[in-house]
Amino acid sequence: MPIIINVDVMLARRKMSSGELAQKIGISAANLSILKTGKAKAIRFSTLDAICKALDCQPGDVLEYRPD
């Protein structure tokens, strides 16, 4: 898939654990893992908003497009 999820990169930059982010944004660690590994087929704007607020970043910091 040409959409790359860079949540791990932002977590490392913010020195935050996946568990801490999951708790802050109100989703399960399992669902965050699915998102991080790129196995998610969709992301809600409310979830993207919460991720951006928690990591103090822009949507473009989390999502990247790389053509096949």
N, CA, C and O atoms as a GROMACS GRO file, in nm:
protein
  272
    1MET      N    1   0.085  -0.118   0.000
    1MET     CA    2   0.000   0.000   0.000
    1MET      C    3   0.089   0.124   0.000
    1MET      O    4   0.189   0.128   0.072
    2PRO      N    5   0.056   0.223  -0.079
    2PRO     CA    6   0.142   0.341  -0.089
    2PRO      C    7   0.130   0.440   0.027
    2PRO      O    8   0.204   0.539   0.030
    3ILE      N    9   0.039   0.418   0.121
    3ILE     CA   10   0.027   0.506   0.238
    3ILE      C   11   0.109   0.445   0.351
    3ILE      O   12   0.086   0.331   0.392
    4ILE      N   13   0.204   0.521   0.401
    4ILE     CA   14   0.293   0.477   0.509
    4ILE      C   15   0.253   0.549   0.638
    4ILE      O   16   0.230   0.670   0.638
    5ILE      N   17   0.244   0.473   0.746
    5ILE     CA   18   0.210   0.528   0.877
    5ILE      C   19   0.340   0.544   0.956
    5ILE      O   20   0.412   0.447   0.980
    6ASN      N   21   0.370   0.667   0.996
    6ASN     CA   22   0.494   0.697   1.066
    6ASN      C   23   0.474   0.725   1.215
    6ASN      O   24   0.542   0.810   1.272
    7VAL      N   25   0.381   0.654   1.277
    7VAL     CA   26   0.356   0.674   1.420
    7VAL      C   27   0.481   0.637   1.500
    7VAL      O   28   0.514   0.706   1.596
    8ASP      N   29   0.550   0.529   1.464
    8ASP     CA   30   0.671   0.489   1.536
    8ASP      C   31   0.777   0.598   1.535
    8ASP      O   32   0.844   0.622   1.635
    9VAL      N   33   0.792   0.664   1.421
    9VAL     CA   34   0.890   0.772   1.408
    9VAL      C   35   0.855   0.885   1.504
    9VAL      O   36   0.942   0.937   1.574
   10MET      N   37   0.728   0.923   1.506
   10MET     CA   38   0.686   1.032   1.593
   10MET      C   39   0.695   0.993   1.740
   10MET      O   40   0.728   1.076   1.824
   11LEU      N   41   0.665   0.867   1.772
   11LEU     CA   42   0.679   0.821   1.910
   11LEU      C   43   0.824   0.831   1.955
   11LEU      O   44   0.851   0.874   2.068
   12ALA      N   45   0.916   0.793   1.870
   12ALA     CA   46   1.059   0.801   1.905
   12ALA      C   47   1.102   0.946   1.923
   12ALA      O   48   1.176   0.977   2.016
   13ARG      N   49   1.056   1.034   1.836
   13ARG     CA   50   1.092   1.176   1.847
   13ARG      C   51   1.039   1.237   1.976
   13ARG      O   52   1.103   1.324   2.035
   14ARG      N   53   0.922   1.192   2.018
   14ARG     CA   54   0.859   1.247   2.139
   14ARG      C   55   0.896   1.168   2.265
   14ARG      O   56   0.853   1.202   2.376
   15LYS      N   57   0.975   1.063   2.247
   15LYS     CA   58   1.015   0.976   2.359
   15LYS      C   59   0.893   0.928   2.437
   15LYS      O   60   0.886   0.939   2.560
   16MET      N   61   0.797   0.874   2.362
   16MET     CA   62   0.672   0.825   2.420
   16MET      C   63   0.654   0.678   2.380
   16MET      O   64   0.692   0.638   2.270
   17SER      N   65   0.598   0.600   2.469
   17SER     CA   66   0.573   0.458   2.439
   17SER      C   67   0.440   0.443   2.368
   17SER      O   68   0.353   0.530   2.375
   18SER      N   69   0.425   0.331   2.299
   18SER     CA   70   0.299   0.301   2.232
   18SER      C   71   0.184   0.292   2.332
   18SER      O   72   0.074   0.341   2.306
   19GLY      N   73   0.211   0.230   2.445
   19GLY     CA   74   0.108   0.217   2.548
   19GLY      C   75   0.062   0.351   2.600
   19GLY      O   76  -0.057   0.372   2.624
   20GLU      N   77   0.156   0.443   2.618
   20GLU     CA   78   0.121   0.577   2.665
   20GLU      C   79   0.036   0.650   2.562
   20GLU      O   80  -0.062   0.717   2.597
   21LEU      N   81   0.073   0.638   2.434
   21LEU     CA   82  -0.006   0.703   2.329
   21LEU      C   83  -0.146   0.642   2.323
   21LEU      O   84  -0.244   0.715   2.313
   22ALA      N   85  -0.155   0.509   2.327
   22ALA     CA   86  -0.286   0.443   2.323
   22ALA      C   87  -0.376   0.493   2.435
   22ALA      O   88  -0.494   0.519   2.414
   23GLN      N   89  -0.319   0.506   2.554
   23GLN     CA   90  -0.397   0.553   2.668
   23GLN      C   91  -0.440   0.698   2.648
   23GLN      O   92  -0.555   0.733   2.678
   24LYS      N   93  -0.351   0.783   2.598
   24LYS     CA   94  -0.383   0.924   2.578
   24LYS      C   95  -0.492   0.945   2.474
   24LYS      O   96  -0.575   1.035   2.489
   25ILE      N   97  -0.493   0.863   2.370
   25ILE     CA   98  -0.591   0.885   2.263
   25ILE      C   99  -0.715   0.798   2.278
   25ILE      O  100  -0.811   0.812   2.202
   26GLY      N  101  -0.714   0.709   2.375
   26GLY     CA  102  -0.834   0.632   2.405
   26GLY      C  103  -0.862   0.515   2.313
   26GLY      O  104  -0.978   0.483   2.287
   27ILE      N  105  -0.756   0.450   2.262
   27ILE     CA  106  -0.776   0.328   2.185
   27ILE      C  107  -0.693   0.217   2.248
   27ILE      O  108  -0.603   0.243   2.328
   28SER      N  109  -0.724   0.094   2.213
   28SER     CA  110  -0.650  -0.018   2.271
   28SER      C  111  -0.510  -0.025   2.211
   28SER      O  112  -0.486   0.023   2.100
   29ALA      N  113  -0.420  -0.086   2.285
   29ALA     CA  114  -0.284  -0.105   2.236
   29ALA      C  115  -0.285  -0.193   2.111
   29ALA      O  116  -0.204  -0.173   2.020
   30ALA      N  117  -0.377  -0.289   2.105
   30ALA     CA  118  -0.387  -0.376   1.988
   30ALA      C  119  -0.428  -0.298   1.864
   30ALA      O  120  -0.372  -0.319   1.757
   31ASN      N  121  -0.524  -0.207   1.878
   31ASN     CA  122  -0.567  -0.126   1.764
   31ASN      C  123  -0.457  -0.029   1.720
   31ASN      O  124  -0.441  -0.004   1.600
   32LEU      N  125  -0.382   0.025   1.814
   32LEU     CA  126  -0.270   0.112   1.779
   32LEU      C  127  -0.164   0.032   1.705
   32LEU      O  128  -0.104   0.081   1.610
   33SER      N  129  -0.140  -0.091   1.748
   33SER     CA  130  -0.044  -0.177   1.680
   33SER      C  131  -0.085  -0.205   1.536
   33SER      O  132  -0.001  -0.204   1.446
   34ILE      N  133  -0.213  -0.230   1.514
   34ILE     CA  134  -0.264  -0.253   1.378
   34ILE      C  135  -0.240  -0.129   1.292
   34ILE      O  136  -0.201  -0.140   1.176
   35LEU      N  137  -0.263  -0.013   1.349
   35LEU     CA  138  -0.239   0.111   1.276
   35LEU      C  139  -0.090   0.130   1.246
   35LEU      O  140  -0.054   0.164   1.133
   36LYS      N  141  -0.006   0.107   1.345
   36LYS     CA  142   0.138   0.127   1.329
   36LYS      C  143   0.199   0.034   1.225
   36LYS      O  144   0.292   0.073   1.154
   37THR      N  145   0.150  -0.087   1.216
   37THR     CA  146   0.207  -0.184   1.123
   37THR      C  147   0.153  -0.168   0.982
   37THR      O  148   0.196  -0.239   0.891
   38GLY      N  149   0.060  -0.076   0.962
   38GLY     CA  150   0.006  -0.052   0.829
   38GLY      C  151  -0.101  -0.151   0.788
   38GLY      O  152  -0.139  -0.156   0.671
   39LYS      N  153  -0.151  -0.229   0.881
   39LYS     CA  154  -0.254  -0.329   0.850
   39LYS      C  155  -0.395  -0.271   0.855
   39LYS      O  156  -0.491  -0.336   0.814
   40ALA      N  157  -0.408  -0.148   0.906
   40ALA     CA  158  -0.539  -0.084   0.912
   40ALA      C  159  -0.582  -0.042   0.773
   40ALA      O  160  -0.500   0.006   0.695
   41LYS      N  161  -0.708  -0.059   0.742
   41LYS     CA  162  -0.761  -0.020   0.612
   41LYS      C  163  -0.812   0.123   0.612
   41LYS      O  164  -0.832   0.182   0.505
   42ALA      N  165  -0.832   0.180   0.731
   42ALA     CA  166  -0.884   0.316   0.742
   42ALA      C  167  -0.844   0.374   0.877
   42ALA      O  168  -0.809   0.300   0.970
   43ILE      N  169  -0.851   0.505   0.888
   43ILE     CA  170  -0.831   0.571   1.016
   43ILE      C  171  -0.935   0.682   1.025
   43ILE      O  172  -0.956   0.757   0.930
   44ARG      N  173  -0.999   0.692   1.139
   44ARG     CA  174  -1.098   0.797   1.159
   44ARG      C  175  -1.026   0.930   1.179
   44ARG      O  176  -0.917   0.936   1.236
   45PHE      N  177  -1.090   1.036   1.129
   45PHE     CA  178  -1.031   1.168   1.149
   45PHE      C  179  -1.019   1.201   1.297
   45PHE      O  180  -0.925   1.270   1.338
   46SER      N  181  -1.113   1.154   1.378
   46SER     CA  182  -1.106   1.180   1.522
   46SER      C  183  -0.984   1.112   1.584
   46SER      O  184  -0.922   1.166   1.676
   47THR      N  185  -0.948   0.993   1.535
   47THR     CA  186  -0.830   0.924   1.583
   47THR      C  187  -0.704   0.995   1.537
   47THR      O  188  -0.610   1.012   1.614
   48LEU      N  189  -0.701   1.037   1.412
   48LEU     CA  190  -0.587   1.112   1.360
   48LEU      C  191  -0.570   1.243   1.436
   48LEU      O  192  -0.458   1.283   1.467
   49ASP      N  193  -0.681   1.310   1.465
   49ASP     CA  194  -0.679   1.433   1.543
   49ASP      C  195  -0.619   1.408   1.682
   49ASP      O  196  -0.535   1.485   1.728
   50ALA      N  197  -0.662   1.300   1.746
   50ALA     CA  198  -0.612   1.268   1.881
   50ALA      C  199  -0.463   1.235   1.877
   50ALA      O  200  -0.389   1.275   1.967
   51ILE      N  201  -0.418   1.163   1.775
   51ILE     CA  202  -0.276   1.130   1.761
   51ILE      C  203  -0.195   1.257   1.744
   51ILE      O  204  -0.091   1.275   1.808
   52CYS      N  205  -0.242   1.346   1.657
   52CYS     CA  206  -0.170   1.471   1.634
   52CYS      C  207  -0.164   1.558   1.759
   52CYS      O  208  -0.062   1.621   1.787
   53LYS      N  209  -0.273   1.562   1.835
   53LYS     CA  210  -0.272   1.639   1.961
   53LYS      C  211  -0.175   1.578   2.060
   53LYS      O  212  -0.097   1.650   2.122
   54ALA      N  213  -0.178   1.446   2.076
   54ALA     CA  214  -0.093   1.378   2.174
   54ALA      C  215   0.054   1.388   2.138
   54ALA      O  216   0.139   1.399   2.226
   55LEU      N  217   0.085   1.384   2.009
   55LEU     CA  218   0.225   1.389   1.964
   55LEU      C  219   0.270   1.528   1.922
   55LEU      O  220   0.385   1.547   1.881
   56ASP      N  221   0.179   1.625   1.931
   56ASP     CA  222   0.209   1.763   1.892
   56ASP      C  223   0.270   1.768   1.752
   56ASP      O  224   0.382   1.815   1.732
   57CYS      N  225   0.193   1.716   1.655
   57CYS     CA  226   0.242   1.709   1.518
   57CYS      C  227   0.129   1.736   1.421
   57CYS      O  228   0.014   1.757   1.461
   58GLN      N  229   0.162   1.734   1.294
   58GLN     CA  230   0.065   1.753   1.186
   58GLN      C  231   0.031   1.617   1.123
   58GLN      O  232   0.110   1.524   1.134
   59PRO      N  233  -0.085   1.604   1.057
   59PRO     CA  234  -0.119   1.478   0.992
   59PRO      C  235  -0.012   1.430   0.895
   59PRO      O  236   0.010   1.310   0.881
   60GLY      N  237   0.053   1.522   0.827
   60GLY     CA  238   0.159   1.487   0.733
   60GLY      C  239   0.283   1.429   0.800
   60GLY      O  240   0.364   1.365   0.733
   61ASP      N  241   0.297   1.450   0.930
   61ASP     CA  242   0.407   1.388   1.005
   61ASP      C  243   0.378   1.240   1.031
   61ASP      O  244   0.470   1.161   1.049
   62VAL      N  245   0.250   1.205   1.034
   62VAL     CA  246   0.206   1.070   1.067
   62VAL      C  247   0.181   0.987   0.941
   62VAL      O  248   0.209   0.867   0.938
   63LEU      N  249   0.128   1.050   0.838
   63LEU     CA  250   0.092   0.982   0.714
   63LEU      C  251   0.184   1.027   0.601
   63LEU      O  252   0.216   1.145   0.588
   64GLU      N  253   0.226   0.932   0.519
   64GLU     CA  254   0.313   0.962   0.407
   64GLU      C  255   0.267   0.881   0.286
   64GLU      O  256   0.223   0.767   0.300
   65TYR      N  257   0.275   0.940   0.169
   65TYR     CA  258   0.238   0.872   0.046
   65TYR      C  259   0.364   0.838  -0.033
   65TYR      O  260   0.444   0.926  -0.064
   66ARG      N  261   0.380   0.710  -0.065
   66ARG     CA  262   0.491   0.662  -0.150
   66ARG      C  263   0.430   0.577  -0.260
   66ARG      O  264   0.379   0.468  -0.233
   67PRO      N  265   0.434   0.625  -0.384
   67PRO     CA  266   0.376   0.547  -0.492
   67PRO      C  267   0.448   0.412  -0.507
   67PRO      O  268   0.567   0.400  -0.480
   68ASP      N  269   0.374   0.311  -0.549
   68ASP     CA  270   0.431   0.177  -0.569
   68ASP      C  271   0.532   0.176  -0.680
   68ASP      O  272   0.590   0.072  -0.710
   0.00000   0.00000   0.00000
